Every structure is written in C-alpha cells, then in structure tokens.
Amino acid sequence: MRASVTIAAKELRQRARDRSIFIIGIAVPLTLAGILSFALSDTDEDFTASYALVDADGGELSRPFVQALDSLDFAEISRVESVGEARRLVDQGDAAAAFVIPAGFSAAVQSGEGGQLEVIADPESPIGAQIAESLARSFASDLNAVQLSIAAVAAFQGDQADPGLLAQAEQQARTMPPPAIIEPVAAADRQTSAQTFFAIGMAVFFMFFTVEFGVRSILEERQTGTMARLLAAPLAPSAILAGKALATFIVGAASMAVLVVATDVLLGAEWGDPGAVAVLVAAGVLAAMALTALVATLARTPQQASSYASVVAVTLGLLGGAFFPLGEGLLATVGLATPHAWLLRGMRDVAGGSALSDVLIPLAAVLAFAAVFGVLAVARAGKLVERP
C-alpha cells in the first residue's frame, strides 16, 4: 500500500509540472462551456407570443374566450377595432396571429345557426400561429359540447321540451369541468439552463481526455525504460498499477471539482446536490479510467494510446449527448451504449433538482461500464507492466 501511495505521489508531482493537463482538464472545457452557453443562451428564454384580437361581438359566448386569452401568461393580447388593423399587425410581424370574433357571434351560436371564429396567422411565426389555432379549436370544441348537451335534452323531451330545462342544461354544460385535463408538471424545475447543460457536457467530455494522461504515462515509462527499473525493484506489478490508478483518479476528480466550482462562479451553472454530484463524478472517473486503460492495452506506444483514446472519447462523447440533447429515436437508443449518456443523464437530473436516490439507475449503469471495462483492462494489464 505504501509503495502504491509513493508511486501515486510521484505521478501527481509529474502531472502538476505538465501544463497540458491543466489546459485539457480545466481551461479548454471551461472555455468551450462558456462559448457554447453564451452563444445559445437565448434558447433558455421563455416563449412569448403577441396576438391581435377583434371582438366585434362582445356577447355572452365571446367573453369567456377573451378572458381565457387574457389569462395566458405567455401571450400579449392587443385589442384592435377592425379586421383590417388586425391583418396589418400580422402582415408586419407584430402579431403571430389575430383572433376575429364577428358581430352576432353569440347570437348565431345560441340560435343553432353556428358562428365563425376566424384566425389570421403569420406563416413566419409557425409556433405562435399553431398555438392560436389550437386555442380557437379548443374554444369551438367547448361550444360544440354545450350545443350537444342542449340537443340531447331536447331530443329526450321531444315536443314537450321545457325552455327552462334547456337553459339549465346549457348552464351546466358551460360550467361542467372537462372530463380530462392536462396538469402541467413543473418542468422548469427539471430543466437545465444552457450554462448548466454545456458545463456538464464539457466537463464529462474532457474528463475522458484528462484521465488518459495517467494511463499514457505507463506506456511512456515502458518506452523510456523507467518501467524496467520499477520492475527490477521489490515492487509487485499490482502496486505499480494501483499507484498509477490512484493518481489518475485524483487528477480526474480534482479537475472535475475545479470545473464544478469554476462554472458555478463564472458561468452561473447549477450542479445541484453536492453529495450526489460527488458520487456521480467518482463513478464517472472510474468508468473513464477503465475505458481508457482498456484502450491503452491495445496500443504499443504512447502516441498510439493517445490516438486510440481520443477517437473513442470523441465518438462516445458525441453519441452520448455531450454537445447536444439526444431527444428520442435511434440516436438516443445508441447513446445508451455509452457511459457518457448515463453519466450526463444522472448529472443533468441532479442539476434539475433530483436527489441521489432519484438517479440510482444512471449511477448503476455508469458503475456497470466501469466494472466491465475494468475487468477487461485488468485481464490485459500484464501488457502494461511487462518488460519492453
């Protein structure tokens, strides 16, 4: 154990004198996270839409629709007097759509003739226009439900239909709650800002490059002959590997800790529960070490090891969603075959407010990758500490 600690301390002193590890492990991911988050920070802004409204009816049925529009927190409603003015606002791009309630709308609907609610949409504002159309369709569906209730009562009573009962049925249909409602979940509490998203993505992405320094040092010592002298000393090969692994773990965890603090202070990233982040970081570093060590056993020189590890890290990082959300579909399914995807999922869930107990599945997946890669790397570890 003492020999492993001594080797780890020596390795850490060497890494501290190597500026490249500070560049790859801290400077580059911090810079990229800042550039990407500030460049795309406008995507975090709340959606807003401007609508024009012409209420030429002002009747009993149009008032609820106008009140519903006024209650929308994402919509800015501009009341105008004429259809021409509403169309002008839409044509100029000052309104995503315009609602036109014609005169006599309420009377036409109540008499059974049917009313027409017009939506003038701006084709250059597709999202706002689609929302406007959905609002109008929803209102029309509610009116249809009222008319259907009245018709059902009238059909049941036949020629002896009581006007009072019809009025009562209409009132009940209007006030009756819908059979199903959509309850909005506090999704904003689970979402991460652009700063947080890219801070986590860049930290995880470059962590696999940072731990590569420790694994590559074994090949460098084999190439320079230092490994032969270590093997000639009364040291077990396992002690050498343990010392290297301990130093690599410290370097990887330390770089992640610096990035967590730096992105929090400089970029405003929110990482969530520190304890959960620490556990996920430890699991991620172990997975990165195991994967990099396995790749290194396939190389004969430090240069080959760096090339192989870089290709693997970049490929898995892209597939895992370090730079962009995977969403759903084939790419998201393929991404689950990478430790990056599970680690990023766990960290972003924690950043969104989840506790450690809520991310046990991603944590278990990352540890499973670490175990599988680690077993394979250990099985081939003899290549790393054999005499050249």
Short mmCIF file of C-alpha atoms in Angstrom, two decimals:
data_model
loop_
_atom_site.label_atom_id
_atom_site.label_comp_id
_atom_site.label_asym_id
_atom_site.label_seq_id
_atom_site.Cartn_x
_atom_site.Cartn_y
_atom_site.Cartn_z
CA MET A 1 0.00 0.00 0.00
CA ARG A 2 2.79 2.40 0.92
CA ALA A 3 4.53 1.70 -2.38
CA SER A 4 1.34 2.49 -4.30
CA VAL A 5 0.93 5.78 -2.42
CA THR A 6 4.55 6.67 -3.15
CA ILE A 7 4.10 5.97 -6.85
CA ALA A 8 0.87 7.98 -6.85
CA ALA A 9 2.59 10.95 -5.18
CA LYS A 10 5.41 10.83 -7.72
CA GLU A 11 2.89 10.65 -10.55
CA LEU A 12 0.96 13.63 -9.18
CA ARG A 13 4.14 15.73 -8.96
CA GLN A 14 4.87 14.93 -12.58
CA ARG A 15 1.32 15.78 -13.65
CA ALA A 16 1.47 19.08 -11.74
CA ARG A 17 4.53 20.10 -13.76
CA ASP A 18 2.73 19.22 -17.01
CA ARG A 19 0.79 22.27 -18.17
CA SER A 20 -1.09 20.30 -20.80
CA ILE A 21 -3.18 18.56 -18.18
CA PHE A 22 -4.40 21.92 -16.88
CA ILE A 23 -5.23 23.00 -20.41
CA ILE A 24 -7.10 19.81 -21.34
CA GLY A 25 -8.61 19.18 -17.94
CA ILE A 26 -9.71 22.70 -16.99
CA ALA A 27 -9.02 25.54 -19.45
CA VAL A 28 -10.45 24.02 -22.63
CA PRO A 29 -13.69 22.60 -21.18
CA LEU A 30 -14.31 25.80 -19.22
CA THR A 31 -13.74 27.95 -22.30
CA LEU A 32 -15.92 25.80 -24.56
CA ALA A 33 -18.70 25.65 -21.97
CA GLY A 34 -18.64 29.44 -21.75
CA ILE A 35 -18.66 29.96 -25.52
CA LEU A 36 -21.44 27.45 -26.19
CA SER A 37 -23.63 28.53 -23.29
CA PHE A 38 -23.45 32.24 -24.09
CA ALA A 39 -23.89 31.63 -27.81
CA LEU A 40 -27.04 29.56 -27.20
CA SER A 41 -28.32 31.23 -24.04
CA ASP A 42 -31.23 32.79 -25.92
CA THR A 43 -32.80 29.33 -26.22
CA ASP A 44 -33.50 29.47 -22.47
CA GLU A 45 -35.79 32.47 -22.76
CA ASP A 46 -39.46 31.88 -22.02
CA PHE A 47 -41.69 31.61 -25.05
CA THR A 48 -43.88 34.63 -25.69
CA ALA A 49 -46.31 35.38 -28.47
CA SER A 50 -48.18 38.53 -29.49
CA TYR A 51 -51.76 38.25 -30.70
CA ALA A 52 -54.29 40.73 -32.01
CA LEU A 53 -57.95 40.45 -31.01
CA VAL A 54 -61.03 41.86 -32.71
CA ASP A 55 -64.12 41.30 -30.56
CA ALA A 56 -66.94 42.77 -32.61
CA ASP A 57 -69.44 40.58 -30.76
CA GLY A 58 -68.92 41.36 -27.09
CA GLY A 59 -71.60 38.80 -26.33
CA GLU A 60 -72.17 36.13 -23.74
CA LEU A 61 -70.15 33.50 -25.60
CA SER A 62 -67.24 35.63 -26.73
CA ARG A 63 -66.46 36.96 -23.24
CA PRO A 64 -65.15 33.62 -21.86
CA PHE A 65 -62.81 33.29 -24.83
CA VAL A 66 -61.48 36.81 -24.36
CA GLN A 67 -60.97 36.15 -20.65
CA ALA A 68 -59.12 32.93 -21.46
CA LEU A 69 -56.78 34.81 -23.79
CA ASP A 70 -56.11 37.45 -21.14
CA SER A 71 -55.18 34.74 -18.64
CA LEU A 72 -52.38 33.30 -20.81
CA ASP A 73 -49.07 34.20 -19.19
CA PHE A 74 -47.09 33.72 -22.40
CA ALA A 75 -49.34 35.82 -24.65
CA GLU A 76 -49.56 39.56 -25.21
CA ILE A 77 -53.04 40.47 -26.42
CA SER A 78 -53.57 43.69 -28.39
CA ARG A 79 -57.21 44.67 -28.84
CA VAL A 80 -57.94 46.34 -32.16
CA GLU A 81 -61.14 47.70 -33.64
CA SER A 82 -61.15 46.30 -37.16
CA VAL A 83 -60.16 43.24 -39.13
CA GLY A 84 -58.01 45.40 -41.39
CA GLU A 85 -55.94 46.65 -38.47
CA ALA A 86 -55.54 43.11 -37.14
CA ARG A 87 -54.42 41.86 -40.54
CA ARG A 88 -51.92 44.72 -40.77
CA LEU A 89 -50.35 43.75 -37.44
CA VAL A 90 -50.00 40.17 -38.65
CA ASP A 91 -48.57 41.20 -42.02
CA GLN A 92 -45.99 43.43 -40.33
CA GLY A 93 -44.92 40.66 -37.99
CA ASP A 94 -46.16 42.49 -34.89
CA ALA A 95 -48.57 39.66 -34.11
CA ALA A 96 -48.18 35.93 -34.61
CA ALA A 97 -51.91 35.66 -35.26
CA ALA A 98 -55.15 37.57 -34.92
CA PHE A 99 -58.46 36.36 -33.49
CA VAL A 100 -61.56 37.81 -35.12
CA ILE A 101 -64.92 37.34 -33.36
CA PRO A 102 -67.55 38.76 -35.72
CA ALA A 103 -70.62 40.70 -34.64
CA GLY A 104 -73.55 38.47 -33.79
CA PHE A 105 -71.32 35.50 -32.98
CA SER A 106 -73.02 34.69 -29.66
CA ALA A 107 -76.49 35.04 -31.11
CA ALA A 108 -75.67 32.82 -34.09
CA VAL A 109 -74.30 30.07 -31.88
CA GLN A 110 -77.22 30.20 -29.43
CA SER A 111 -79.76 30.09 -32.25
CA GLY A 112 -78.16 26.98 -33.67
CA GLU A 113 -77.02 28.65 -36.88
CA GLY A 114 -73.36 28.33 -35.91
CA GLY A 115 -70.78 31.07 -35.54
CA GLN A 116 -67.43 31.51 -37.19
CA LEU A 117 -64.28 32.42 -35.28
CA GLU A 118 -61.53 33.50 -37.66
CA VAL A 119 -57.81 33.13 -37.04
CA ILE A 120 -55.41 35.14 -39.22
CA ALA A 121 -51.98 33.52 -38.89
CA ASP A 122 -48.50 34.75 -39.72
CA PRO A 123 -46.69 31.98 -41.70
CA GLU A 124 -43.36 33.29 -40.43
CA SER A 125 -44.41 32.60 -36.82
CA PRO A 126 -45.41 28.93 -37.06
CA ILE A 127 -45.32 28.16 -33.34
CA GLY A 128 -47.42 31.14 -32.32
CA ALA A 129 -49.81 30.51 -35.20
CA GLN A 130 -50.27 26.86 -34.26
CA ILE A 131 -50.98 27.81 -30.67
CA ALA A 132 -53.57 30.34 -31.82
CA GLU A 133 -55.28 27.75 -33.99
CA SER A 134 -55.29 25.27 -31.10
CA LEU A 135 -56.86 27.84 -28.79
CA ALA A 136 -59.60 28.56 -31.33
CA ARG A 137 -60.27 24.86 -31.91
CA SER A 138 -60.45 24.24 -28.18
CA PHE A 139 -62.98 27.05 -27.77
CA ALA A 140 -65.03 25.70 -30.67
CA SER A 141 -64.99 22.23 -29.11
CA ASP A 142 -66.34 23.63 -25.85
CA LEU A 143 -69.17 25.36 -27.72
CA ASN A 144 -69.95 22.15 -29.58
CA ALA A 145 -70.15 20.31 -26.27
CA VAL A 146 -72.66 22.87 -24.99
CA GLN A 147 -74.77 22.57 -28.12
CA LEU A 148 -74.64 18.78 -27.91
CA SER A 149 -75.89 18.84 -24.33
CA ILE A 150 -78.81 21.07 -25.24
CA ALA A 151 -79.66 18.91 -28.24
CA ALA A 152 -79.59 15.78 -26.10
CA VAL A 153 -82.02 17.26 -23.58
CA ALA A 154 -84.32 18.50 -26.35
CA ALA A 155 -84.30 15.11 -28.06
CA PHE A 156 -85.10 13.36 -24.80
CA GLN A 157 -88.08 15.61 -24.04
CA GLY A 158 -89.33 15.71 -27.60
CA ASP A 159 -92.05 18.21 -28.42
CA GLN A 160 -92.60 18.92 -24.72
CA ALA A 161 -89.15 20.42 -24.24
CA ASP A 162 -89.12 22.85 -21.33
CA PRO A 163 -87.22 26.06 -22.13
CA GLY A 164 -86.21 26.28 -18.51
CA LEU A 165 -84.64 22.84 -18.58
CA LEU A 166 -82.85 23.68 -21.81
CA ALA A 167 -81.43 26.82 -20.24
CA GLN A 168 -80.39 24.83 -17.19
CA ALA A 169 -78.71 22.20 -19.39
CA GLU A 170 -76.85 24.92 -21.23
CA GLN A 171 -75.65 26.48 -17.99
CA GLN A 172 -74.50 23.13 -16.60
CA ALA A 173 -72.68 22.27 -19.82
CA ARG A 174 -70.79 25.54 -19.69
CA THR A 175 -69.77 25.22 -16.06
CA MET A 176 -69.09 21.49 -16.05
CA PRO A 177 -65.37 20.71 -15.72
CA PRO A 178 -63.81 18.87 -18.64
CA PRO A 179 -63.66 15.08 -18.31
CA ALA A 180 -59.88 15.18 -18.59
CA ILE A 181 -57.40 17.94 -18.02
CA ILE A 182 -53.69 18.29 -18.63
CA GLU A 183 -51.89 19.02 -15.41
CA PRO A 184 -48.65 20.87 -16.20
CA VAL A 185 -45.70 19.45 -14.33
CA ALA A 186 -43.16 21.91 -13.02
CA ALA A 187 -40.87 21.12 -15.91
CA ALA A 188 -38.87 24.28 -15.35
CA ASP A 189 -37.62 22.75 -12.11
CA ARG A 190 -36.26 19.79 -14.05
CA GLN A 191 -34.77 21.73 -16.94
CA THR A 192 -31.23 22.99 -17.01
CA SER A 193 -30.02 26.28 -18.39
CA ALA A 194 -27.66 26.48 -21.33
CA GLN A 195 -24.83 27.29 -18.91
CA THR A 196 -25.55 24.19 -16.85
CA PHE A 197 -26.13 21.94 -19.85
CA PHE A 198 -22.83 22.77 -21.53
CA ALA A 199 -20.86 22.95 -18.28
CA ILE A 200 -21.85 19.37 -17.50
CA GLY A 201 -21.36 18.24 -21.10
CA MET A 202 -17.88 19.70 -21.48
CA ALA A 203 -16.75 18.52 -18.04
CA VAL A 204 -17.78 14.93 -18.77
CA PHE A 205 -16.44 15.03 -22.33
CA PHE A 206 -12.96 16.22 -21.34
CA MET A 207 -12.81 14.03 -18.26
CA PHE A 208 -12.11 11.09 -20.58
CA PHE A 209 -9.17 13.02 -22.02
CA THR A 210 -7.87 14.04 -18.58
CA VAL A 211 -7.60 10.51 -17.21
CA GLU A 212 -5.81 9.46 -20.39
CA PHE A 213 -2.67 11.22 -19.13
CA GLY A 214 -2.27 8.75 -16.28
CA VAL A 215 -2.74 5.67 -18.42
CA ARG A 216 -0.42 7.00 -21.10
CA SER A 217 2.33 7.55 -18.53
CA ILE A 218 2.69 3.77 -18.15
CA LEU A 219 3.46 3.42 -21.82
CA GLU A 220 5.83 6.37 -21.63
CA GLU A 221 7.74 4.72 -18.81
CA ARG A 222 7.91 1.49 -20.79
CA GLN A 223 9.30 3.43 -23.74
CA THR A 224 11.90 5.33 -21.69
CA GLY A 225 12.96 2.30 -19.66
CA THR A 226 11.67 3.57 -16.31
CA MET A 227 9.20 0.71 -16.09
CA ALA A 228 12.02 -1.83 -16.30
CA ARG A 229 13.75 -0.22 -13.32
CA LEU A 230 10.50 -0.22 -11.35
CA LEU A 231 10.01 -3.91 -12.10
CA ALA A 232 13.58 -4.59 -11.01
CA ALA A 233 12.81 -3.06 -7.62
CA PRO A 234 10.99 -5.10 -4.96
CA LEU A 235 7.62 -3.90 -6.20
CA ALA A 236 4.70 -6.02 -7.27
CA PRO A 237 3.26 -5.09 -10.67
CA SER A 238 -0.12 -4.66 -8.96
CA ALA A 239 1.39 -1.97 -6.68
CA ILE A 240 2.61 -0.05 -9.72
CA LEU A 241 -0.78 -0.22 -11.39
CA ALA A 242 -2.54 0.72 -8.15
CA GLY A 243 -0.32 3.78 -7.71
CA LYS A 244 -0.91 4.88 -11.27
CA ALA A 245 -4.65 4.32 -10.90
CA LEU A 246 -4.80 6.28 -7.63
CA ALA A 247 -3.01 9.25 -9.17
CA THR A 248 -5.24 9.13 -12.23
CA PHE A 249 -8.38 9.05 -10.09
CA ILE A 250 -7.18 12.05 -8.05
CA VAL A 251 -6.37 14.03 -11.19
CA GLY A 252 -9.73 13.24 -12.80
CA ALA A 253 -11.73 14.02 -9.67
CA ALA A 254 -9.76 17.20 -8.97
CA SER A 255 -10.26 18.54 -12.49
CA MET A 256 -13.98 17.85 -12.25
CA ALA A 257 -14.15 19.59 -8.86
CA VAL A 258 -12.41 22.66 -10.27
CA LEU A 259 -14.78 22.71 -13.24
CA VAL A 260 -17.84 22.42 -10.99
CA VAL A 261 -16.75 25.39 -8.90
CA ALA A 262 -15.47 27.45 -11.86
CA THR A 263 -18.58 27.01 -13.98
CA ASP A 264 -20.75 27.77 -10.98
CA VAL A 265 -18.90 31.01 -10.20
CA LEU A 266 -18.05 32.19 -13.71
CA LEU A 267 -20.94 30.87 -15.81
CA GLY A 268 -23.75 30.56 -13.30
CA ALA A 269 -24.13 26.82 -13.86
CA GLU A 270 -26.22 24.96 -11.28
CA TRP A 271 -24.99 21.47 -10.48
CA GLY A 272 -27.46 20.54 -7.76
CA ASP A 273 -26.83 18.47 -4.64
CA PRO A 274 -23.05 18.43 -3.99
CA GLY A 275 -23.16 14.95 -2.48
CA ALA A 276 -24.95 13.47 -5.48
CA VAL A 277 -22.57 15.27 -7.84
CA ALA A 278 -19.56 13.90 -5.95
CA VAL A 279 -20.84 10.32 -6.17
CA LEU A 280 -21.55 10.65 -9.89
CA VAL A 281 -18.14 12.24 -10.50
CA ALA A 282 -16.41 9.37 -8.70
CA ALA A 283 -18.33 6.82 -10.75
CA GLY A 284 -17.63 8.71 -13.96
CA VAL A 285 -13.90 8.93 -13.28
CA LEU A 286 -13.78 5.18 -12.61
CA ALA A 287 -15.59 4.48 -15.89
CA ALA A 288 -13.26 6.82 -17.78
CA MET A 289 -10.20 5.21 -16.22
CA ALA A 290 -11.39 1.71 -17.03
CA LEU A 291 -12.27 2.56 -20.62
CA THR A 292 -9.02 4.44 -21.24
CA ALA A 293 -6.95 1.67 -19.67
CA LEU A 294 -8.66 -0.91 -21.86
CA VAL A 295 -7.94 1.16 -24.97
CA ALA A 296 -4.33 1.65 -23.87
CA THR A 297 -3.77 -2.10 -23.72
CA LEU A 298 -4.41 -2.18 -27.47
CA ALA A 299 -1.59 0.31 -28.16
CA ARG A 300 2.14 -0.22 -28.31
CA THR A 301 3.30 3.38 -27.94
CA PRO A 302 2.07 6.42 -26.01
CA GLN A 303 1.21 8.10 -29.30
CA GLN A 304 -0.98 5.19 -30.34
CA ALA A 305 -2.65 5.18 -26.94
CA SER A 306 -3.45 8.90 -27.22
CA SER A 307 -4.84 8.46 -30.72
CA TYR A 308 -6.98 5.47 -29.79
CA ALA A 309 -8.26 7.10 -26.60
CA SER A 310 -9.07 10.35 -28.41
CA VAL A 311 -11.07 8.59 -31.11
CA VAL A 312 -13.02 6.61 -28.54
CA ALA A 313 -13.62 9.64 -26.30
CA VAL A 314 -14.83 11.85 -29.14
CA THR A 315 -17.07 9.17 -30.64
CA LEU A 316 -18.68 8.17 -27.37
CA GLY A 317 -18.99 11.80 -26.30
CA LEU A 318 -20.92 12.69 -29.44
CA LEU A 319 -23.11 9.61 -29.22
CA GLY A 320 -23.66 10.20 -25.52
CA GLY A 321 -25.00 13.73 -25.92
CA ALA A 322 -22.17 15.86 -24.54
CA PHE A 323 -22.77 18.59 -27.11
CA PHE A 324 -26.50 18.37 -27.82
CA PRO A 325 -29.62 16.72 -26.38
CA LEU A 326 -30.24 13.26 -27.77
CA GLY A 327 -34.02 13.53 -27.63
CA GLU A 328 -35.71 10.35 -28.76
CA GLY A 329 -35.18 7.92 -31.59
CA LEU A 330 -32.33 5.81 -32.87
CA LEU A 331 -29.55 8.14 -31.72
CA ALA A 332 -30.90 8.19 -28.17
CA THR A 333 -31.05 4.40 -28.15
CA VAL A 334 -27.50 4.08 -29.45
CA GLY A 335 -26.34 6.62 -26.90
CA LEU A 336 -27.38 4.32 -24.06
CA ALA A 337 -24.49 2.08 -25.07
CA THR A 338 -22.05 4.74 -23.84
CA PRO A 339 -21.11 5.67 -20.28
CA HIS A 340 -21.33 9.32 -21.29
CA ALA A 341 -25.08 9.19 -21.87
CA TRP A 342 -25.82 7.68 -18.46
CA LEU A 343 -23.43 9.96 -16.61
CA LEU A 344 -24.80 13.03 -18.36
CA ARG A 345 -28.36 11.93 -17.63
CA GLY A 346 -27.61 11.50 -13.95
CA MET A 347 -25.78 14.81 -13.62
CA ARG A 348 -28.39 16.78 -15.52
CA ASP A 349 -31.15 15.23 -13.42
CA VAL A 350 -29.31 16.25 -10.28
CA ALA A 351 -28.81 19.73 -11.70
CA GLY A 352 -32.56 19.84 -12.29
CA GLY A 353 -33.31 19.12 -8.65
CA SER A 354 -33.13 15.34 -8.32
CA ALA A 355 -31.55 13.70 -5.30
CA LEU A 356 -29.08 10.85 -5.40
CA SER A 357 -31.87 8.36 -4.77
CA ASP A 358 -33.53 9.55 -7.99
CA VAL A 359 -30.50 8.81 -10.18
CA LEU A 360 -29.63 5.33 -8.98
CA ILE A 361 -30.29 3.83 -12.41
CA PRO A 362 -27.84 6.13 -14.26
CA LEU A 363 -25.34 5.66 -11.44
CA ALA A 364 -25.65 1.89 -11.63
CA ALA A 365 -25.20 2.00 -15.40
CA VAL A 366 -22.01 4.07 -15.11
CA LEU A 367 -20.61 1.71 -12.47
CA ALA A 368 -21.52 -1.25 -14.68
CA PHE A 369 -19.49 0.26 -17.52
CA ALA A 370 -16.63 0.83 -15.09
CA ALA A 371 -16.79 -2.77 -13.90
CA VAL A 372 -16.93 -4.31 -17.38
CA PHE A 373 -14.19 -2.13 -18.82
CA GLY A 374 -12.15 -2.53 -15.64
CA VAL A 375 -12.29 -6.33 -15.70
CA LEU A 376 -11.24 -6.39 -19.34
CA ALA A 377 -8.45 -3.89 -18.68
CA VAL A 378 -7.14 -5.85 -15.69
CA ALA A 379 -7.20 -9.03 -17.75
CA ARG A 380 -4.91 -7.34 -20.23
CA ALA A 381 -2.96 -5.32 -17.67
CA GLY A 382 0.04 -7.58 -17.98
CA LYS A 383 0.85 -5.85 -21.27
CA LEU A 384 1.24 -2.53 -19.43
CA VAL A 385 3.76 -3.71 -16.84
CA GLU A 386 5.72 -6.28 -18.79
CA ARG A 387 9.30 -5.66 -19.76
CA PRO A 388 9.54 -4.00 -23.18
#
